[in-house]
XYZ file of C-alpha atoms in Angstrom:
594
model
C 86.723 297.897 68.658
C 86.690 300.799 70.690
C 89.735 303.666 70.766
C 90.912 306.122 73.532
C 90.849 309.836 71.923
C 94.487 310.688 73.309
C 94.210 314.308 72.198
C 90.980 314.684 73.843
C 92.209 312.703 76.887
C 95.560 314.804 77.132
C 93.487 318.028 77.212
C 91.034 317.269 79.624
C 93.227 314.627 81.971
C 92.132 316.450 85.442
C 88.756 316.145 84.247
C 89.143 312.637 83.638
C 90.826 311.535 86.683
C 88.396 313.482 88.743
C 85.645 311.559 87.028
C 87.367 308.368 87.453
C 88.176 309.264 91.173
C 84.623 309.934 92.152
C 83.167 306.595 90.357
C 85.971 305.008 92.282
C 84.329 306.483 95.648
C 80.568 306.039 94.974
C 81.287 302.298 94.178
C 83.242 301.887 97.129
C 80.853 303.411 99.239
C 78.147 301.410 97.350
C 80.014 298.705 98.049
C 80.673 299.600 102.166
C 76.989 300.549 102.740
C 75.230 297.718 104.267
C 71.382 297.898 104.053
C 69.462 297.295 106.938
C 66.382 295.777 106.409
C 64.859 296.668 110.129
C 65.196 300.128 109.977
C 61.608 300.389 110.151
C 61.736 298.192 112.996
C 63.685 299.960 115.077
C 61.579 303.111 114.547
C 58.545 301.302 115.411
C 59.520 299.995 118.594
C 60.863 303.281 119.512
C 57.382 304.576 118.867
C 55.650 301.920 120.771
C 58.003 302.419 124.290
C 57.677 306.038 123.953
C 54.216 305.787 124.033
C 54.212 303.352 127.810
C 56.749 306.327 128.840
C 54.128 309.204 128.085
C 51.872 306.867 130.250
C 54.126 306.047 133.268
C 55.126 309.896 133.342
C 51.467 310.812 133.679
C 51.342 308.343 136.354
C 54.185 309.481 138.239
C 53.123 313.261 137.861
C 49.910 312.400 139.528
C 50.249 309.942 142.362
C 54.012 310.371 143.392
C 53.284 312.496 146.228
C 56.400 311.609 148.308
C 59.079 314.210 149.698
C 62.445 313.720 148.139
C 64.175 312.554 151.273
C 61.519 309.760 151.384
C 62.435 308.739 147.687
C 65.922 308.721 148.894
C 65.372 306.458 151.299
C 63.365 303.982 149.256
C 66.018 304.001 146.681
C 68.879 303.238 149.310
C 66.885 300.758 150.900
C 66.861 296.462 150.579
C 64.047 294.140 150.314
C 63.716 293.549 153.847
C 63.848 297.144 154.639
C 60.997 297.924 151.904
C 59.120 294.871 153.194
C 59.499 296.572 156.992
C 58.273 299.860 155.284
C 54.847 297.810 153.957
C 54.221 295.932 157.073
C 54.607 300.057 158.798
C 52.312 301.166 156.222
C 54.779 304.223 155.532
C 54.676 303.407 152.191
C 52.394 301.509 149.344
C 53.940 299.315 146.790
C 53.016 302.175 144.245
C 55.061 304.587 146.260
C 57.898 302.307 146.012
C 57.361 301.531 142.356
C 56.666 304.826 140.924
C 60.311 306.279 143.063
C 62.431 303.729 141.063
C 60.281 303.949 137.915
C 60.870 307.550 138.076
C 64.473 306.916 138.034
C 64.308 304.572 135.242
C 62.702 307.061 133.361
C 65.210 309.803 133.914
C 68.304 308.088 133.142
C 67.645 304.233 131.695
C 67.037 305.292 127.807
C 69.450 307.888 127.938
C 72.086 305.758 129.163
C 71.152 302.879 126.949
C 70.304 300.598 129.768
C 66.251 300.123 129.179
C 64.627 297.585 125.949
C 61.327 297.049 126.330
C 59.065 298.005 129.406
C 56.279 296.649 131.270
C 55.259 300.056 132.729
C 50.824 299.503 132.642
C 51.004 295.981 133.874
C 53.446 296.472 136.715
C 51.256 299.723 137.556
C 48.312 297.822 137.662
C 50.192 295.056 140.009
C 51.201 297.440 142.605
C 47.973 298.831 143.047
C 46.568 295.199 143.168
C 49.339 294.471 145.978
C 48.367 297.562 147.650
C 44.517 295.874 148.097
C 46.167 292.748 149.243
C 48.002 294.310 151.930
C 45.169 296.069 153.278
C 43.663 292.645 154.305
C 44.866 293.031 157.980
C 45.237 288.885 157.953
C 47.508 289.222 154.478
C 51.381 287.879 155.277
C 54.029 288.887 153.199
C 57.014 286.603 155.027
C 56.278 283.828 152.546
C 56.382 286.151 149.292
C 60.249 286.789 149.258
C 59.515 289.612 146.637
C 56.108 291.141 147.593
C 55.760 294.623 146.222
C 59.356 294.880 144.904
C 59.878 296.301 141.359
C 62.165 294.284 139.318
C 64.146 294.240 135.949
C 64.937 291.596 133.413
C 67.519 290.902 131.188
C 65.750 291.505 127.392
C 66.332 287.552 126.842
C 63.597 286.661 129.753
C 60.065 285.964 128.379
C 57.977 288.348 129.564
C 54.129 288.822 129.083
C 53.898 291.613 126.676
C 57.472 292.210 125.626
C 59.901 291.384 122.963
C 62.563 288.950 123.841
C 64.748 290.653 120.765
C 68.250 290.066 121.803
C 69.066 293.171 120.394
C 68.235 292.389 116.933
C 65.205 293.984 114.910
C 64.380 290.743 113.379
C 63.064 289.000 116.664
C 61.133 292.424 117.691
C 57.778 291.547 115.966
C 55.903 289.732 118.289
C 55.055 290.473 121.815
C 55.029 287.618 124.448
C 51.814 286.072 125.328
C 52.969 284.462 128.164
C 55.327 284.438 131.009
C 58.200 282.103 130.927
C 59.082 280.528 134.190
C 61.445 283.067 135.654
C 58.171 285.615 135.236
C 55.890 283.034 136.620
C 58.036 282.223 139.891
C 58.621 286.383 140.462
C 54.747 287.122 140.084
C 53.901 284.334 142.759
C 56.350 285.760 144.903
C 55.010 289.184 144.523
C 57.354 290.384 142.456
C 57.007 293.422 139.821
C 58.458 293.214 136.325
C 58.473 296.740 135.123
C 61.161 296.707 132.564
C 63.550 294.945 130.245
C 67.153 296.076 130.108
C 69.929 296.405 127.698
C 72.311 293.416 126.057
C 74.882 292.855 123.089
C 73.362 292.198 119.844
C 72.807 288.268 120.475
C 74.331 288.703 123.957
C 77.644 288.034 122.301
C 80.117 290.387 123.833
C 80.832 291.836 127.361
C 79.835 294.867 126.185
C 76.080 296.207 125.545
C 75.091 297.466 122.405
C 73.085 296.532 119.128
C 71.439 298.841 116.647
C 67.816 298.198 117.918
C 68.109 299.947 121.558
C 71.546 301.299 120.958
C 74.740 301.527 123.655
C 74.760 300.590 127.283
C 77.220 303.515 129.065
C 78.771 303.243 132.271
C 77.337 304.983 135.090
C 80.509 307.027 136.037
C 82.379 307.319 133.000
C 80.128 307.916 129.442
C 84.105 306.517 127.715
C 83.366 303.130 128.839
C 80.951 300.349 128.766
C 78.907 299.027 131.995
C 79.421 295.617 130.973
C 78.246 293.060 129.247
C 76.077 290.815 128.489
C 73.693 291.639 130.945
C 75.115 295.220 130.946
C 71.661 297.471 130.682
C 71.049 295.702 133.869
C 74.411 296.083 135.974
C 73.727 300.019 134.406
C 70.226 300.338 135.971
C 70.766 298.966 139.380
C 74.037 301.182 139.554
C 72.163 304.159 139.235
C 69.409 303.016 141.759
C 66.885 302.703 138.474
C 66.028 299.183 139.845
C 66.178 297.242 143.249
C 67.066 293.552 141.729
C 67.835 292.066 138.540
C 67.672 289.443 136.712
C 70.496 288.401 134.354
C 71.967 285.265 132.551
C 75.754 283.969 132.661
C 77.114 282.173 129.853
C 80.810 283.318 130.912
C 80.410 286.039 133.002
C 77.145 287.905 131.717
C 76.303 288.489 135.330
C 79.857 289.077 137.193
C 81.102 291.292 134.982
C 78.808 294.008 135.026
C 78.567 293.765 138.206
C 82.145 294.254 138.595
C 82.264 297.098 136.526
C 79.368 298.946 137.904
C 79.988 297.861 141.812
C 77.148 295.251 142.520
C 76.908 292.143 143.739
C 75.910 289.244 141.019
C 75.449 285.747 141.669
C 75.494 282.747 138.778
C 74.223 279.689 140.495
C 75.639 276.007 139.013
C 73.707 275.585 136.044
C 71.616 272.334 137.571
C 70.600 274.520 140.110
C 67.676 276.558 138.200
C 65.401 275.340 135.383
C 66.901 276.827 132.207
C 63.793 277.066 130.478
C 62.439 280.566 130.463
C 64.669 282.419 127.853
C 64.344 283.214 124.145
C 66.941 281.122 122.212
C 69.960 283.224 121.205
C 70.942 280.223 118.815
C 68.721 277.515 117.427
C 70.508 274.708 118.875
C 70.567 276.348 122.189
C 69.026 273.486 123.923
C 71.561 271.251 122.543
C 74.581 273.450 123.979
C 75.764 271.339 126.682
C 79.821 272.383 126.817
C 78.792 275.621 127.831
C 77.102 275.735 131.532
C 74.814 279.033 131.345
C 72.495 280.023 133.875
C 71.004 282.570 135.328
C 70.525 284.683 138.596
C 70.347 287.751 140.655
C 71.969 291.038 140.829
C 71.372 294.307 143.146
C 73.487 296.941 145.050
C 72.484 294.928 148.948
C 73.430 291.783 149.198
C 69.757 290.293 151.066
C 68.282 291.240 147.794
C 69.956 288.535 145.723
C 69.131 285.852 148.678
C 65.658 287.056 148.284
C 65.485 286.484 144.442
C 66.549 282.884 145.022
C 64.129 282.348 147.152
C 61.724 283.245 144.965
C 63.612 280.895 142.159
C 63.551 277.996 143.676
C 59.496 278.229 145.711
C 56.327 277.776 143.593
C 57.683 275.558 140.755
C 55.488 272.652 141.239
C 52.513 274.768 140.878
C 53.707 276.029 137.699
C 51.918 275.198 134.481
C 53.300 271.937 132.746
C 54.410 274.009 129.337
C 56.471 276.438 130.932
C 58.482 273.535 133.149
C 61.085 271.239 132.232
C 59.876 267.441 132.833
C 63.892 266.301 133.434
C 64.031 269.276 136.325
C 64.483 268.636 139.807
C 64.228 271.647 142.155
C 66.482 271.297 145.201
C 65.219 273.352 147.824
C 66.991 277.239 148.830
C 67.853 277.488 152.566
C 68.238 281.135 153.240
C 69.014 280.605 156.598
C 72.632 279.134 155.446
C 73.367 282.294 154.004
C 73.328 284.190 156.884
C 75.302 281.583 158.843
C 77.681 283.522 160.738
C 78.937 280.314 162.999
C 80.509 278.257 160.086
C 83.779 278.553 159.472
C 85.197 278.137 155.588
C 88.514 276.707 154.417
C 88.752 279.253 151.573
C 91.721 279.294 148.536
C 92.781 282.399 146.869
C 93.370 282.395 142.937
C 95.833 285.495 142.740
C 96.309 285.100 138.760
C 95.984 282.825 135.548
C 98.637 283.480 133.252
C 96.626 284.155 130.406
C 96.586 287.890 131.187
C 97.334 288.883 134.808
C 95.224 291.292 137.106
C 96.218 294.916 137.302
C 97.263 296.199 140.855
C 93.681 297.104 142.159
C 91.952 293.717 141.448
C 95.284 292.474 143.105
C 94.403 294.883 146.506
C 90.863 293.678 146.567
C 91.843 290.405 146.634
C 93.959 291.276 149.454
C 91.369 293.122 151.314
C 88.745 290.631 151.034
C 91.412 287.747 152.463
C 91.784 290.155 155.508
C 88.136 290.516 156.188
C 87.614 286.502 155.790
C 90.448 285.740 158.194
C 89.091 288.604 160.635
C 85.908 286.283 160.724
C 87.487 283.156 161.922
C 88.017 281.638 158.066
C 90.918 279.901 157.117
C 92.475 281.543 153.500
C 95.169 279.618 151.857
C 97.034 280.470 148.390
C 95.443 278.340 145.481
C 97.971 277.632 142.895
C 97.539 275.038 140.791
C 99.269 274.070 137.378
C 98.009 276.771 134.643
C 97.851 274.322 132.110
C 94.034 273.324 133.579
C 92.942 276.765 132.758
C 94.641 277.130 128.915
C 93.462 274.221 128.068
C 89.496 274.728 129.241
C 89.910 278.372 127.746
C 90.925 277.047 124.453
C 87.815 274.984 124.286
C 85.695 278.291 124.821
C 86.806 279.370 121.152
C 86.236 275.790 120.111
C 82.503 275.793 121.114
C 81.929 279.293 119.925
C 83.463 278.956 116.531
C 82.858 275.165 116.074
C 80.214 275.302 113.549
C 82.505 276.001 110.727
C 82.136 279.327 110.260
C 79.474 280.708 112.374
C 76.934 279.840 109.877
C 74.197 279.344 112.827
C 74.791 283.191 113.920
C 74.384 284.536 110.169
C 70.812 282.526 110.512
C 70.207 284.416 113.350
C 70.509 287.823 112.156
C 68.914 287.645 109.227
C 70.333 290.438 107.203
C 70.772 292.620 110.110
C 74.506 293.786 109.885
C 76.568 292.749 112.614
C 78.190 294.624 115.508
C 81.981 295.367 115.087
C 82.448 293.065 118.483
C 82.407 289.806 115.668
C 85.282 291.387 113.386
C 88.115 288.906 115.289
C 85.417 285.706 115.142
C 84.694 286.481 111.675
C 87.579 286.898 110.279
C 89.205 283.489 112.082
C 86.419 281.243 110.801
C 85.586 283.045 107.180
C 89.348 283.772 105.789
C 90.236 281.219 103.149
C 92.127 278.081 103.964
C 95.551 278.983 102.952
C 95.406 282.441 104.788
C 94.472 281.057 107.859
C 97.584 278.743 107.681
C 100.017 281.345 107.000
C 98.536 283.464 109.160
C 98.701 281.340 112.219
C 102.154 280.488 111.496
C 103.006 284.148 111.360
C 100.907 284.969 114.831
C 103.226 281.800 115.801
C 106.457 283.258 115.414
C 105.054 286.631 116.836
C 104.713 284.536 120.124
C 101.075 286.112 119.893
C 99.697 282.959 121.910
C 96.147 284.755 122.542
C 95.645 285.520 119.167
C 96.408 282.267 118.186
C 94.161 280.653 120.203
C 91.048 282.166 118.261
C 92.744 281.554 114.765
C 93.190 277.413 115.672
C 89.390 277.281 116.880
C 87.801 278.980 113.768
C 90.074 276.951 111.543
C 87.334 274.326 110.423
C 83.869 273.135 111.907
C 84.288 270.225 114.899
C 83.054 266.724 113.582
C 80.472 265.240 115.516
C 83.504 263.308 117.103
C 85.309 266.301 118.061
C 82.647 267.596 119.624
C 82.220 264.497 121.934
C 86.077 264.652 122.718
C 85.525 268.767 123.894
C 82.574 266.949 126.358
C 84.882 264.473 127.555
C 87.900 266.816 128.468
C 85.822 269.323 129.690
C 84.099 266.828 132.114
C 87.357 264.930 132.732
C 88.780 269.123 133.735
C 85.663 269.612 136.207
C 86.590 266.302 137.972
C 89.838 267.055 138.126
C 89.267 270.449 139.967
C 86.795 268.931 142.276
C 89.663 266.228 143.230
C 92.112 268.547 143.656
C 89.390 270.949 145.876
C 88.934 267.701 147.747
C 92.284 267.109 148.687
C 92.586 270.611 149.959
C 89.579 270.311 151.652
C 88.352 273.659 150.178
C 84.984 274.964 150.585
C 85.637 278.074 148.255
C 88.233 279.756 146.116
C 88.402 283.773 145.611
C 89.919 285.403 142.675
C 89.889 288.236 140.395
C 86.463 288.718 138.543
C 88.802 290.268 135.075
C 91.925 290.703 134.183
C 90.969 295.011 134.649
C 88.227 297.341 135.419
C 85.462 298.468 132.993
C 86.845 298.861 129.844
C 86.553 301.534 127.225
C 83.879 301.465 124.256
C 84.326 299.394 121.234
C 87.774 297.546 123.122
C 85.790 294.444 124.485
C 86.536 292.371 121.356
C 90.207 292.872 121.501
C 90.716 291.828 124.847
C 88.781 288.560 125.652
C 91.322 286.578 127.286
C 90.362 289.380 130.279
C 87.461 287.369 131.158
C 89.339 283.691 131.537
C 88.775 284.403 135.457
C 84.999 284.043 134.771
C 84.251 281.826 131.627
C 86.444 278.999 132.953
C 84.160 278.186 136.102
C 81.057 278.635 133.262
C 82.782 275.418 131.475
C 83.238 273.305 134.484
C 79.690 274.440 136.007
C 81.268 275.858 139.534
C 78.421 278.421 141.602
C 80.203 281.534 141.922
C 79.357 285.275 142.427
C 80.974 288.964 142.441
C 81.118 291.067 145.321
C 82.009 294.856 145.576
C 85.089 295.408 147.579
C 86.712 298.799 146.735
C 87.471 301.241 143.894
C 91.013 302.190 141.670
C 93.288 304.287 143.887
C 95.042 307.377 142.100
C 98.420 305.480 142.294
C 96.380 302.159 140.582
C 95.857 303.915 137.213
C 98.118 302.016 134.691
C 98.902 298.175 133.756
C 102.317 296.870 133.617
C 102.049 292.975 134.622
C 104.313 290.488 133.170
C 103.198 288.958 130.201
C 103.257 285.177 130.960
C 101.292 284.409 127.622
C 102.622 285.146 124.860
C 103.526 288.714 123.696
C 102.400 291.474 124.567
C 99.481 291.938 122.071
C 96.765 294.170 121.450
C 94.896 292.514 124.433
C 98.136 293.839 126.899
C 97.034 297.433 125.209
C 93.715 297.354 125.539
C 94.222 296.704 129.508
C 97.168 299.445 129.578
C 94.665 302.398 128.055
C 91.422 300.767 130.494
C 93.843 301.746 133.527
C 94.695 305.382 132.317
C 92.127 307.598 134.358
C 90.486 305.165 136.101
C 90.357 306.477 139.422
C 87.200 305.633 141.316
C 85.754 302.837 139.184
C 84.496 300.212 141.241
C 86.451 296.867 141.998
C 85.282 293.503 143.227
C 86.359 289.730 143.352
C 85.048 286.552 142.445
C 83.817 284.139 144.979
C 83.568 280.326 143.570
C 81.910 277.103 145.519
C 81.435 273.643 144.152
C 78.345 273.130 142.152
C 75.021 273.196 144.124
C 77.123 274.566 146.744
C 75.073 277.604 146.465
C 74.628 278.921 149.887
C 78.005 277.974 150.635
C 79.013 280.460 147.715
C 76.502 283.223 148.813
C 77.301 283.367 152.508
C 80.790 283.837 152.154
C 79.683 286.404 149.192
C 77.970 288.183 152.420
C 81.308 287.950 154.529
C 83.515 289.481 151.665
C 81.358 292.367 151.418
C 80.276 293.392 155.019
């Protein structure tokens, strides 16, 4: 047996201790270090994009001859105004594209908004549209997106681009076709020129990933532009694009719009065909408990209407391989979005007890109520039993974590490290069963109800029968809500978008209940949109609301930190209408934002 030489050890104890400590530190370093198999993919994609950027810069330098005044005019114009420029021959489609492209190249990559790009095809299409516009008989009124540069979220299938979800494993092959959204946008004269950033697989309301980096807030680099359509929100806010297309499973359009001061609209899920996006999870087509949809985002309200026109026109002519044989397109009536004669009855949902809204969000609601009443609408308080919100939000966690350990998510990453935003969910699903039970009891004793919701959902994988139960309960909640609206004779409801304003980096994962105001309506599939109303005032830079759902936990503390130094940040409200009543929702959004 090996014997330790005690004399030698005592004489060299400090050396021995140093060796042991060094070995321990090395073992710890290797244990902590996770090898990322996609580092070379990140470099390759960056080089590909850089080559496209150099080509685009050359075209801008040689062909964009507008004055700064003309560029500013274009950047601040809505789609109807840009179309008037085309009709009067003031600007060409190439002028408009290169003007927005110039801003995108200046700010889009630096601020983490742009992912993949489609510059060469976009420039070619702009030149083609200019040739068509020279024909005196050519009419653009039937093409709602004629000559309009458009950016879309990374998830949409666009010819010549990646649909990478911010993951190296999916940045291997560029798409050879357009999905249905790309097809409809092209048929309406739109020019898709860029793809925008999102969180890794879209699972957060802060947008960052290892492949394309982090999206920062346009006004404060210490904050996020939101998620999961956060790159889109930031790019639109800095005038890098006049119109964007995002997707929304729990607030992914409305939250970045609220954070960045934009209009953002999520139709009900059955209004638009859901094909055309890459699948975030292998079983995406089987998900029915979260009513995901896609929709437009913009600084100017009319741009939303034009995009909705484009997405609901020309569907029947689309190739069969990108359509859904079970989907029937409903006609969109854009005139109803501008109907000032119709008077509505609107409820005001001021709070959800899961997490109360900050003072700035409360004031924004009051301002919207005043505007609506001034335009002849009836506005009442919408104060119903809070248990419906709590029960539905618990199902959010049940569905997200219900595969018994986020197994499907693990399969997706193919060895790429996860961003830290999943740490809470990983702990709740992958801890040993005994520890889960002990920790749940401790959370209950501490009255930490919000965190307990996550741990209860991650307790075990859901059986087929349990999934059916959730679907049945969500359907019952939708029917219950529609009945409440019917009894009150409501056309719409307005509410906060989130509990706070743009959060600081790496805090979104600790404040998931703050987005209950958006996620709830996805779960019961109502139409809803975000409207910019005001900004945070100097005397609103604090959060000291009651905690009506458990103790003042980490989520509460995140909001306290969020509101510090927040003066001047955008504040919006949310407008909600019944399923498929999109024109009603958009019309009220317009009147709130006027």
